[in-house]
Coordinates of C-alpha atoms and ligand atoms in Angstrom, one line a residue:
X21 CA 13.6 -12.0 2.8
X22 CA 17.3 -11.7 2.3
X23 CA 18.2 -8.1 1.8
X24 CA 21.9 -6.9 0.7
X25 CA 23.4 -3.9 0.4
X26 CA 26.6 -2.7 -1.7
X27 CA 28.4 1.1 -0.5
X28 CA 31.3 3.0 -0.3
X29 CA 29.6 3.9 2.6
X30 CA 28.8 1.6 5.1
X31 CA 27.5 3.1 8.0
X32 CA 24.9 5.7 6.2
X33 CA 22.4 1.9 6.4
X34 CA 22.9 2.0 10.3
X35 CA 19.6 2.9 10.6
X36 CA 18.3 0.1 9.3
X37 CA 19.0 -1.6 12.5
X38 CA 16.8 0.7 14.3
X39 CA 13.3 0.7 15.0
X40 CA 10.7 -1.4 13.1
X41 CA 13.3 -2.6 10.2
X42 CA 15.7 -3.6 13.7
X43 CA 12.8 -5.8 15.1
X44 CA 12.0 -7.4 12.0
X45 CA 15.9 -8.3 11.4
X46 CA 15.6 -9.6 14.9
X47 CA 12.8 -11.3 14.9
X48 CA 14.3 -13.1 11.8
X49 CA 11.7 -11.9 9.3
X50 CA 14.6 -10.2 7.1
X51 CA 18.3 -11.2 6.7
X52 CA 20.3 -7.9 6.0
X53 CA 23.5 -8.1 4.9
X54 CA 25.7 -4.4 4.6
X55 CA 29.2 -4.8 2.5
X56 CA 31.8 -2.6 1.7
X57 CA 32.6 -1.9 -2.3
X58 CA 36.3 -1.5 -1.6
X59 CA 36.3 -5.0 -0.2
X60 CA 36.4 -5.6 -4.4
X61 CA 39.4 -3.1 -5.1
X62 CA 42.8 -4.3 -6.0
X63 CA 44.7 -1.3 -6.3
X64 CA 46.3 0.5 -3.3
X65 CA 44.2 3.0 -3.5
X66 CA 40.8 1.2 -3.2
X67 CA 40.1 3.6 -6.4
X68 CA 36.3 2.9 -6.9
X69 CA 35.7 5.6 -9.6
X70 CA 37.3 7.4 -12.9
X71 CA 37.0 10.0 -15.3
X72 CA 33.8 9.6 -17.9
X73 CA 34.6 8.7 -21.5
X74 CA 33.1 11.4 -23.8
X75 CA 34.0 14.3 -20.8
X76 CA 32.0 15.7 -18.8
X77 CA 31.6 16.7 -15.0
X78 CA 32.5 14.3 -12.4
X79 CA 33.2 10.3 -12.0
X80 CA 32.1 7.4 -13.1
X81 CA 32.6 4.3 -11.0
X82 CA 34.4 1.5 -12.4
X83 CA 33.0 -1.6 -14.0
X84 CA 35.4 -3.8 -12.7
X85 CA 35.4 -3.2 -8.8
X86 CA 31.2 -3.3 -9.1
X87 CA 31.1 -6.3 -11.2
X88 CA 33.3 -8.6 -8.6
X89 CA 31.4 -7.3 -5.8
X90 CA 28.2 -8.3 -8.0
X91 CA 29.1 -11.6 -8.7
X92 CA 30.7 -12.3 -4.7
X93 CA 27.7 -10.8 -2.7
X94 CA 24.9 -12.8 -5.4
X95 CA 27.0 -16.2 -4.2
X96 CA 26.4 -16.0 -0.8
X97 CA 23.4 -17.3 -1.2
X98 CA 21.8 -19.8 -3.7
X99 CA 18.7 -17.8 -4.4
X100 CA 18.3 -15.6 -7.3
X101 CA 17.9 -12.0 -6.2
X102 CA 16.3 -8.7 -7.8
X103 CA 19.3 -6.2 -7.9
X104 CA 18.2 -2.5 -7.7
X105 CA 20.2 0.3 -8.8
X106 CA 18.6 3.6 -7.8
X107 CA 19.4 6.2 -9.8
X108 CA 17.5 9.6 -10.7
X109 CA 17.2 8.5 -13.8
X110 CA 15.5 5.6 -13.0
X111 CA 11.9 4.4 -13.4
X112 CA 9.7 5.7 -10.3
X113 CA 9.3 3.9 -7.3
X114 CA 6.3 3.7 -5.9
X115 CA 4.0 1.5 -3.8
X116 CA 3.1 -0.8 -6.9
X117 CA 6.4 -0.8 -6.3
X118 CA 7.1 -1.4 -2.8
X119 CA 4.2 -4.2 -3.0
X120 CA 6.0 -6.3 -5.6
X121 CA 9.1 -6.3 -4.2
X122 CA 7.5 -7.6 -0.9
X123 CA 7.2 -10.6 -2.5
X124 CA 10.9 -11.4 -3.5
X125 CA 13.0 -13.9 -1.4
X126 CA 15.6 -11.5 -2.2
X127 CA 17.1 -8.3 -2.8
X128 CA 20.5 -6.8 -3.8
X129 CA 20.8 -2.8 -3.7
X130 CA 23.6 -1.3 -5.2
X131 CA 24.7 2.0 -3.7
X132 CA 26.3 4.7 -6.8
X133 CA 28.0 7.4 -5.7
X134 CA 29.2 10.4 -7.7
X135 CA 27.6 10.1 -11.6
X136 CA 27.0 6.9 -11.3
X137 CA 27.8 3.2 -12.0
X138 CA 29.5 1.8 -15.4
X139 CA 26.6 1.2 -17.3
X140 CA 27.8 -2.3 -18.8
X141 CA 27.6 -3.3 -15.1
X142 CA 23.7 -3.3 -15.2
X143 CA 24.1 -4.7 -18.9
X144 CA 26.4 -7.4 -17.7
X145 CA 23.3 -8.7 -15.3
X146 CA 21.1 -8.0 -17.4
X147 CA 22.6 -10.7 -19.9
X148 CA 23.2 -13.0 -17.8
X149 CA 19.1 -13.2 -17.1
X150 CA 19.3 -11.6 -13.9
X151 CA 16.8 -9.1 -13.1
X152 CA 17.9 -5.5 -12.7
X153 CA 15.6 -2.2 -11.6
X154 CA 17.0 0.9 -12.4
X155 CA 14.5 2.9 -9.7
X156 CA 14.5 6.5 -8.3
X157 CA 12.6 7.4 -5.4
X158 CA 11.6 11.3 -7.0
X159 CA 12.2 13.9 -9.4
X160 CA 15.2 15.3 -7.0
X161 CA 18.6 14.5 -7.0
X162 CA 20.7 13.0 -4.2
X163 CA 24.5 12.3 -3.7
X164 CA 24.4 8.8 -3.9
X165 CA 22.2 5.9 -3.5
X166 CA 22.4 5.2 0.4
X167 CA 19.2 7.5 1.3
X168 CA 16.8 6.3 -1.4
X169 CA 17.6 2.5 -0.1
X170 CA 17.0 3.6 3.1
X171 CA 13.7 4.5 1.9
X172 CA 12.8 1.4 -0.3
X173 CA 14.0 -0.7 2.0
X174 CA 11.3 1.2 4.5
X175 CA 9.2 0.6 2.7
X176 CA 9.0 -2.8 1.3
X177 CA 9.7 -4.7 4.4
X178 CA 6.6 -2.8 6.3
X179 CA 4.3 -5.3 3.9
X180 CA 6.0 -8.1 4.6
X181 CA 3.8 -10.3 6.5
X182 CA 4.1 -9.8 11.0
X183 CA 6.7 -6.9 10.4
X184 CA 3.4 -4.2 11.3
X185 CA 1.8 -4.9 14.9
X186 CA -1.6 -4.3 13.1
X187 CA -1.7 -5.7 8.9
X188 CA -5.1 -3.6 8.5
X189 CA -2.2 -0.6 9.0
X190 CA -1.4 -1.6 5.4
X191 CA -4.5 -2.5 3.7
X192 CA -5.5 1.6 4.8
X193 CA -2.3 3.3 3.2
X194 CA -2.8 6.4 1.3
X195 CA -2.1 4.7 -2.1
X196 CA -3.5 1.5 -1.3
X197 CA -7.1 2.5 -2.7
X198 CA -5.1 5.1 -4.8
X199 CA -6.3 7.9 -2.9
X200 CA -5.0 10.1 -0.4
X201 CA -5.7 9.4 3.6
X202 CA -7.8 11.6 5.0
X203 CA -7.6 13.2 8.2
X204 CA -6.9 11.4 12.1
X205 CA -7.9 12.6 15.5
X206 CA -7.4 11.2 19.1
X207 CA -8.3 12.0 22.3
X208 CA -9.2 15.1 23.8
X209 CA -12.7 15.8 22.1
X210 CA -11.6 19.2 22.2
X211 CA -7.7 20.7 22.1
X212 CA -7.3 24.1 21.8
X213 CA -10.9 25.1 21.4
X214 CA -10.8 22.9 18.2
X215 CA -13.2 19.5 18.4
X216 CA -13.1 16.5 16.8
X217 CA -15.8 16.1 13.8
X218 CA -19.1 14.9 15.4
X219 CA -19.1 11.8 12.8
X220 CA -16.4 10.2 14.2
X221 CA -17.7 9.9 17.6
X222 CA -21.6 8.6 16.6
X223 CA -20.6 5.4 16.6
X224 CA -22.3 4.7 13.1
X225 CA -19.9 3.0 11.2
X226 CA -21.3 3.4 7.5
X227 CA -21.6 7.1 7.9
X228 CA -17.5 6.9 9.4
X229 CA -16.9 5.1 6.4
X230 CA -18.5 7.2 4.1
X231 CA -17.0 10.6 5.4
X232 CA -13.6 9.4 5.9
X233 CA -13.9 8.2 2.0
X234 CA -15.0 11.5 1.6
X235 CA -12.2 13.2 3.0
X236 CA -9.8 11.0 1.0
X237 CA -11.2 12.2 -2.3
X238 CA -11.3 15.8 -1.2
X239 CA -7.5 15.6 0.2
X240 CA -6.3 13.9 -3.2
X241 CA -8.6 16.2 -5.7
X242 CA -6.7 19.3 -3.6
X243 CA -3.1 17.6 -3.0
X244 CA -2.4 15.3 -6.3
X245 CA -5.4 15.6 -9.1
X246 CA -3.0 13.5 -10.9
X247 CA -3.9 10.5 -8.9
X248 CA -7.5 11.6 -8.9
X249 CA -6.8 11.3 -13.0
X250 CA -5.0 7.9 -13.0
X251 CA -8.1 6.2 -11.2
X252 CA -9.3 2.8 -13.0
X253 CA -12.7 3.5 -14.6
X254 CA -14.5 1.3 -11.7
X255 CA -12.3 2.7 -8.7
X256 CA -14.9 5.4 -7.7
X257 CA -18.5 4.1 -7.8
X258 CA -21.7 6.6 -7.4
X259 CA -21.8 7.4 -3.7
X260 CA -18.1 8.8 -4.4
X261 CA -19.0 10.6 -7.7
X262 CA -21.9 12.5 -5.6
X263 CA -18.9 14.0 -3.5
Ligands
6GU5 CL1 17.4 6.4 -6.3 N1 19.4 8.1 -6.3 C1 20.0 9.3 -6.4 N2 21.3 9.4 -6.3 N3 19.2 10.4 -6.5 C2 17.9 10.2 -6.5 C3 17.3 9.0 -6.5 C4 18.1 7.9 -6.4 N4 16.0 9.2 -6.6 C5 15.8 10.5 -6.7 N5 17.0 11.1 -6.6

């Protein structure tokens, strides 16, 4: 996968580098590519935003700077890419999410600072057939887009295939099943006078399976009924209905 990235502010995707996301780059699972908006300014300034028609609070940045930096960083390579523009104002990201993006050869995220990017820049794309994701990662609102690409970014290349030591890792996430996970314990049987649930130790693997499904459904009824609520009709069957 071929992942680039468009900022004012290159060095906040440093830690991309790092880590799990640094092997995979290495290993030469993902191509990532950082670049500098300004590179696109012409004026001496390297003025990236402006005043919003209509008024208002705070800056806009400019269609003109974003759209060259669009159109250079999509011809450095010949395959189409998914550009992503988070935003608060976005549609959600989540792990559907994560999952079908997984499956691009490539992605383009473009970094807004301030009140965001012109929006004929995403129409632009957008009419020229090229598929554009307004996203935001939560109903909070950060400075600028850096973070929450940081955190898609995370999270997509994890699924992509020999980036996790151990692929079962994946298949387990809490939202995989649309549940919650449940609870994990290591060694010592007993830390602080507190032990490990007898269950997990008898060795019987139906009964493990069936009380750490348990535990996944009592987490998620107590931490996000509104997963609990969004269930398709067959996802629980009776043994899970009896809990
Ligand atoms: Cl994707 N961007 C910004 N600036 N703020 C956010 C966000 C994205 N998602 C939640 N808040």
């Amino acid at each position: 996968m071929r992942i680039d990235v468009i900022t004012i502010f290159p060095g906040y995707l440093a830690p991309l580098r790092e880590a799990l996301l640094g092997r995979a780059i290495s290993a030469g699972l993902v191509d990532l590519a950082v670049h500098d908006l300004r590179t696109w300014t012409r004026d001496v300034h390297q003025a990236v935003d402006d005043a919003p028609y209509g008024g208002g609070p705070g800056m806009v940045m400019r269609p003109q700077v974003w759209g060259e930096a669009l159109d250079a960083v999509l011809a450095l390579d010949e395959r189409p890419a998914r550009i992503v523009v988070p935003t608060p104002a976005g549609r959600p990201f989540t792990q559907a999410t994560a999952q079908a993006w997984s499956g691009d050869e490539r992605l383009l995220f473009t970094c807004g600072r301030y009140e965001g990017i012109d929006q004929r820049v995403v129409d632009d794309a957008r009419r020229r057939d090229l598929t554009v994701d307004e996203v935001s990662i939560g109903d909070y609102v950060l400075v600028g887009g850096e973070v929450a690409v940081l955190v898609m970014v995370e999270a997509v290349v994890r699924l992509l295939p020999g980036v996790l030591g151990n692929p079962a890792s994946a298949e387990q996430d809490s939202f995989s099943d649309g549940l919650l996970e449940g609870p994990a314990f290591t060694r010592p049987e007993v830390w602080r006078g507190l032990a490990v649930p007898d269950v997990l130790r008898s060795g019987n693997h139906a009964k493990i399976a069936r009380w750490r499904r348990d535990r996944a459904l009592e987490r998620t009824a107590e931490r996000r009924p509104d997963l609990l609520a969004a269930l398709p009709e067959d996802a629980l069957d009776d043994a899970d209905r009896a809990f």
